[in-house]
């Protein structure tokens, strides 16, 4: 099969083994072989290097400052306190003392050097977690609504997320062999289908993302996923799911063949059909996705190219039947709630805003220590949200004061205000190889300046989604935010405006290239107009979508 | 040449020289002592003996034998032994020089007249090559030495509590075994040269019988030392052509790679040699000293202190001197308590003493109290075959905390922080003949060099590349963090890629919760190590002294674990020159 370079690598990899194991033994370099770095993604591991240090390395007779990002697969983002403590310990021992909560409810470790990779993965495994398929051309971490106060409904949605994640895992033993010293299993061509009955040896053409939403909340931003399951609730119970296909964010600057897209509804499925439907959609994409051009390989392009009906036929070919039309759903929010909320079972849930998902200790705000101490109480659980925030869930009321005291004692605020509540940023520099501009490191300063602008226009209490990425790949889903900022070059961003605050309408380009002051000045002006002319209760994104004429292309 | 030639001492006019040369010779001979004249006659006989057209030399008179032993680490004791030999030969002794490391107790028992030059390291340790024989000498199995006459000179550093402990132990032990102490032991501090030269003269006189004949001096037929070659009192000002901290900017360590131009210096060196550097003090420290002693603005004193005196290291005599000078009760009390004084010296600098008890010593008193600033030696990190008229150094900035203040080592601060590309630095070569690549280019080489200890091994690898040596090369390196402290990483990668560097094992102590050091890697690779040794590998260790001791212990454990006699095998390896250390 002729295809992109990655297709050849997958083909030759012997089911994702490549020469990773040999590369780990080679101590003279902190890097792995180039081709192997494509394969480790399927194992949830990205090779990166500290781009801040690049200019000095060669002069100092040092190779690039290589390290690895390891992403833990956490379906629906649910962790026990013991698991949180284990991940915290890994962060302290191997990952520079920080955890990153991702935009897909996973935890990422950065700065893990090659020599510590196996020990890190082993420690993750000991916590009954893994990094398998957290990246790569396979189904990634499955997202789920993170509002446990919704009791049984939420539990059911969460169970589906976990089941989908498990069902779509690669079958290769490579992960166990390489990272956990599992026995090596010789794989022959004849065994190929046994090994990967769903994916086959070429796996998918590109990454694949699934989310489960529980209307009226859309905190998982379901329509940005390749595949979505939106719960249809009748009489307080889930009767099935509307299946959505073809969402995705990634684009390439200046390449019109790439574009962000929100998913279409394929149809409705009953609860017991959901896993089979997911498998059929994955297989249809496996068969019809573009394997020549990686930047056009996501399911959104397959659906766009084939048309929804033809794609539905392809799914039905695997499923054995077509889905009936969707039932329809209404979202009323996309953000997270903060502070305490009681569930229908009397337990309490504490929503915490964690800017850009960075859990670490600073002099004034010891978030990581505080969360470790909360986890040491060994009650409830930890739930990561799709907006990089955290819910300390299922807390008996008698513990509320104690938890508040721990947080206060370490300078961690329970409530946040302004844009911080609905802001997201990808990791970008210095570790991400794709970043064209700063993102997470720039966000706090930008928010501080914008906060002043907001206040000046009396908008501090208005919730506005703001999402920033260092490149158009779109990890923080910038094209589905009321304010989207996408890095173009160091210090420069494209500004996108006009998305729905509910995740149901993409934004459009407003200004192609703004520096920090340009962003502030532009939003200052627009906030002024918005405050003066908005309809009662109208969100910024909705206002912008009709008030602003997109510049001609 | 004011002294006229006297008829008594002069050459006859009939001598086969032109008249002006006779006058010149007479002018020299007139002032010459008996010893000088005896030496000259020996020299001239030797000169003829070494030339092809020579006449048969007259049979030498029976000369008294003198064995000169040295226990040397950095080469200072060895150099003194060599100069003692020259002086002894001048005075008519049949002197031989021996490395104590190569002497068995049986051989020692046969010696009659013996001079010993012994250095002391660290916490009273003998030089590592001498450890075995030193232990044997101190053990109950040491033979009686009733016929021996001896004199011991110790080299050490008064800043350490066990100053010259090794020499004292040898001096005491020889006497205890029945030998006769001819001259009291002399304990020399870092500025030993003058005292040692005087002691050598006195001691030779004591050893000398009533009448001595001059020796016929064998000519140095190898490379005659060129008088122009830079040396301690005549360093070469080498221009720094590269000066770069090899650690990442995220590292807590600072190790600078320097490239020094030796163009026009005539300097040559071999892999393993060290470069001596005459450092300067930190100008701020000089200023502080001047202020503390009331000499602020004394430019001449400042200049002397800057280059001529060790203005940081304290010693017990200095403490005592200053206690008297300042007449400070607390200091006097401190001097009385030896342990407390030693502890205080170990954790303070001269400036702390001056500030602890302010006094206004005269410039002369201040200078007299301070020791000369000794040169520092750095293993050369390059091979001349690869870099030509250049020498590379690898210098780690030595830092330590004193209360809230960060302090630095004098020479390392000078080289890493005060000097820049384009500056010059006074240097000369200090040969290290005991740390050489195997003469046989097919021999495998194992090099253990964490931190700056890797410097000579960079030279070794460069040399082996240039000479096309086919022996395998195995490097052990270690530091704190892989990403930020992997000195010369790209060079090792190149060497590994083209097959020169056969293996590399790395120990980064701070990358994981448990501290991993090179000795742990050595233990992990013990099977391969034994294979390499069985194939005739030479094992080299360079770096921190304690690391060297840990390697000793690990090697012993590896050999013992393989069911072998570790002590015997390690002694054999040392004897064969296959286990060499350069530790500091």
mmCIF file of N, CA and C in Angstrom, chain B residues 26-71:
data_model
loop_
_atom_site.group_PDB
_atom_site.id
_atom_site.type_symbol
_atom_site.label_atom_id
_atom_site.label_comp_id
_atom_site.label_asym_id
_atom_site.label_seq_id
_atom_site.Cartn_x
_atom_site.Cartn_y
_atom_site.Cartn_z
ATOM 1 N N UNK B 26 89.117 30.819 32.709
ATOM 2 C CA UNK B 26 89.735 31.187 33.988
ATOM 3 C C UNK B 26 88.792 32.004 34.851
ATOM 4 N N UNK B 27 88.044 32.873 34.171
ATOM 5 C CA UNK B 27 87.147 33.724 34.952
ATOM 6 C C UNK B 27 86.098 32.867 35.659
ATOM 7 N N UNK B 28 85.715 31.762 35.051
ATOM 8 C CA UNK B 28 84.739 30.868 35.695
ATOM 9 C C UNK B 28 85.405 30.044 36.787
ATOM 10 N N UNK B 29 86.503 29.465 36.437
ATOM 11 C CA UNK B 29 87.147 28.545 37.373
ATOM 12 C C UNK B 29 87.633 29.237 38.634
ATOM 13 N N UNK B 30 88.027 30.503 38.482
ATOM 14 C CA UNK B 30 88.572 31.227 39.630
ATOM 15 C C UNK B 30 87.572 31.279 40.770
ATOM 16 N N UNK B 31 86.268 31.453 40.391
ATOM 17 C CA UNK B 31 85.258 31.583 41.448
ATOM 18 C C UNK B 31 84.632 30.265 41.836
ATOM 19 N N UNK B 32 85.027 29.197 41.184
ATOM 20 C CA UNK B 32 84.338 27.920 41.405
ATOM 21 C C UNK B 32 84.762 27.282 42.710
ATOM 22 N N UNK B 33 83.818 26.667 43.349
ATOM 23 C CA UNK B 33 84.125 25.955 44.590
ATOM 24 C C UNK B 33 84.740 24.610 44.241
ATOM 25 N N UNK B 34 85.198 23.928 45.259
ATOM 26 C CA UNK B 34 85.761 22.605 45.065
ATOM 27 C C UNK B 34 84.706 21.676 44.446
ATOM 28 N N UNK B 35 83.518 21.784 44.972
ATOM 29 C CA UNK B 35 82.444 20.908 44.487
ATOM 30 C C UNK B 35 82.161 21.174 43.015
ATOM 31 N N UNK B 36 82.097 22.482 42.674
ATOM 32 C CA UNK B 36 81.812 22.822 41.274
ATOM 33 C C UNK B 36 82.889 22.299 40.340
ATOM 34 N N UNK B 37 84.097 22.391 40.803
ATOM 35 C CA UNK B 37 85.179 21.921 39.934
ATOM 36 C C UNK B 37 85.141 20.410 39.790
ATOM 37 N N UNK B 38 84.830 19.745 40.918
ATOM 38 C CA UNK B 38 84.719 18.286 40.847
ATOM 39 C C UNK B 38 83.603 17.899 39.881
ATOM 40 N N UNK B 39 82.510 18.679 39.966
ATOM 41 C CA UNK B 39 81.363 18.369 39.087
ATOM 42 C C UNK B 39 81.750 18.543 37.626
ATOM 43 N N UNK B 40 82.501 19.645 37.389
ATOM 44 C CA UNK B 40 82.871 19.951 36.014
ATOM 45 C C UNK B 40 83.753 18.859 35.438
ATOM 46 N N UNK B 41 84.653 18.346 36.255
ATOM 47 C CA UNK B 41 85.533 17.300 35.733
ATOM 48 C C UNK B 41 84.711 16.056 35.403
ATOM 49 N N UNK B 42 83.762 15.762 36.256
ATOM 50 C CA UNK B 42 82.870 14.612 35.977
ATOM 51 C C UNK B 42 82.054 14.847 34.730
ATOM 52 N N UNK B 43 81.565 16.072 34.598
ATOM 53 C CA UNK B 43 80.718 16.387 33.450
ATOM 54 C C UNK B 43 81.484 16.228 32.148
ATOM 55 N N UNK B 44 82.735 16.742 32.158
ATOM 56 C CA UNK B 44 83.529 16.690 30.931
ATOM 57 C C UNK B 44 83.852 15.246 30.569
ATOM 58 N N UNK B 45 84.133 14.440 31.582
ATOM 59 C CA UNK B 45 84.394 13.027 31.308
ATOM 60 C C UNK B 45 83.157 12.367 30.727
ATOM 61 N N UNK B 46 82.002 12.722 31.319
ATOM 62 C CA UNK B 46 80.746 12.142 30.839
ATOM 63 C C UNK B 46 80.455 12.589 29.434
ATOM 64 N N UNK B 47 80.757 13.827 29.139
ATOM 65 C CA UNK B 47 80.509 14.368 27.808
ATOM 66 C C UNK B 47 81.275 13.572 26.766
ATOM 67 N N UNK B 48 82.515 13.306 27.083
ATOM 68 C CA UNK B 48 83.330 12.518 26.153
ATOM 69 C C UNK B 48 82.798 11.103 26.048
ATOM 70 N N UNK B 49 82.370 10.553 27.188
ATOM 71 C CA UNK B 49 81.870 9.175 27.185
ATOM 72 C C UNK B 49 80.650 9.072 26.280
ATOM 73 N N UNK B 50 79.868 10.158 26.177
ATOM 74 C CA UNK B 50 78.642 10.112 25.396
ATOM 75 C C UNK B 50 78.873 10.422 23.926
ATOM 76 N N UNK B 51 80.050 10.849 23.550
ATOM 77 C CA UNK B 51 80.266 11.207 22.147
ATOM 78 C C UNK B 51 80.983 10.062 21.442
ATOM 79 N N UNK B 52 80.710 9.905 20.153
ATOM 80 C CA UNK B 52 81.248 8.749 19.430
ATOM 81 C C UNK B 52 82.787 8.719 19.414
ATOM 82 N N UNK B 53 83.389 9.905 19.357
ATOM 83 C CA UNK B 53 84.851 9.896 19.236
ATOM 84 C C UNK B 53 85.526 9.869 20.598
ATOM 85 N N UNK B 54 84.762 9.491 21.594
ATOM 86 C CA UNK B 54 85.307 9.640 22.947
ATOM 87 C C UNK B 54 86.429 8.655 23.210
ATOM 88 N N UNK B 55 87.244 9.041 24.113
ATOM 89 C CA UNK B 55 88.240 8.121 24.652
ATOM 90 C C UNK B 55 87.550 7.281 25.708
ATOM 91 N N UNK B 56 88.080 6.095 25.979
ATOM 92 C CA UNK B 56 87.473 5.311 27.067
ATOM 93 C C UNK B 56 87.539 6.109 28.366
ATOM 94 N N UNK B 57 86.404 6.181 29.037
ATOM 95 C CA UNK B 57 86.371 6.933 30.289
ATOM 96 C C UNK B 57 87.144 6.184 31.353
ATOM 97 N N UNK B 58 87.729 6.915 32.222
ATOM 98 C CA UNK B 58 88.450 6.261 33.302
ATOM 99 C C UNK B 58 87.440 5.600 34.234
ATOM 100 N N UNK B 59 87.799 4.470 34.802
ATOM 101 C CA UNK B 59 86.835 3.765 35.669
ATOM 102 C C UNK B 59 86.421 4.641 36.833
ATOM 103 N N UNK B 60 85.126 4.703 37.078
ATOM 104 C CA UNK B 60 84.672 5.568 38.154
ATOM 105 C C UNK B 60 85.121 5.072 39.515
ATOM 106 N N UNK B 61 85.393 6.000 40.360
ATOM 107 C CA UNK B 61 85.751 5.624 41.721
ATOM 108 C C UNK B 61 84.527 5.037 42.406
ATOM 109 N N UNK B 62 84.697 4.233 43.419
ATOM 110 C CA UNK B 62 83.576 3.658 44.159
ATOM 111 C C UNK B 62 82.811 4.796 44.800
ATOM 112 N N UNK B 63 81.523 4.877 44.472
ATOM 113 C CA UNK B 63 80.740 5.982 44.987
ATOM 114 C C UNK B 63 79.699 5.457 45.962
ATOM 115 N N UNK B 64 79.391 6.217 46.991
ATOM 116 C CA UNK B 64 78.409 5.742 47.969
ATOM 117 C C UNK B 64 77.028 5.643 47.337
ATOM 118 N N UNK B 65 76.329 4.579 47.623
ATOM 119 C CA UNK B 65 74.992 4.389 47.069
ATOM 120 C C UNK B 65 73.979 5.171 47.876
ATOM 121 N N UNK B 66 73.002 5.678 47.170
ATOM 122 C CA UNK B 66 71.896 6.363 47.840
ATOM 123 C C UNK B 66 70.606 6.037 47.103
ATOM 124 N N UNK B 67 69.658 5.475 47.852
ATOM 125 C CA UNK B 67 68.347 5.193 47.248
ATOM 126 C C UNK B 67 67.398 6.338 47.572
ATOM 127 N N UNK B 68 66.825 6.900 46.535
ATOM 128 C CA UNK B 68 65.883 8.009 46.728
ATOM 129 C C UNK B 68 64.481 7.501 46.364
ATOM 130 N N UNK B 69 63.614 7.460 47.352
ATOM 131 C CA UNK B 69 62.257 6.936 47.141
ATOM 132 C C UNK B 69 61.256 8.079 47.115
ATOM 133 N N UNK B 70 60.255 7.904 46.282
ATOM 134 C CA UNK B 70 59.200 8.913 46.322
ATOM 135 C C UNK B 70 57.835 8.248 46.347
ATOM 136 N N UNK B 71 56.930 8.899 47.061
ATOM 137 C CA UNK B 71 55.521 8.497 47.079
ATOM 138 C C UNK B 71 54.751 9.707 46.588
#
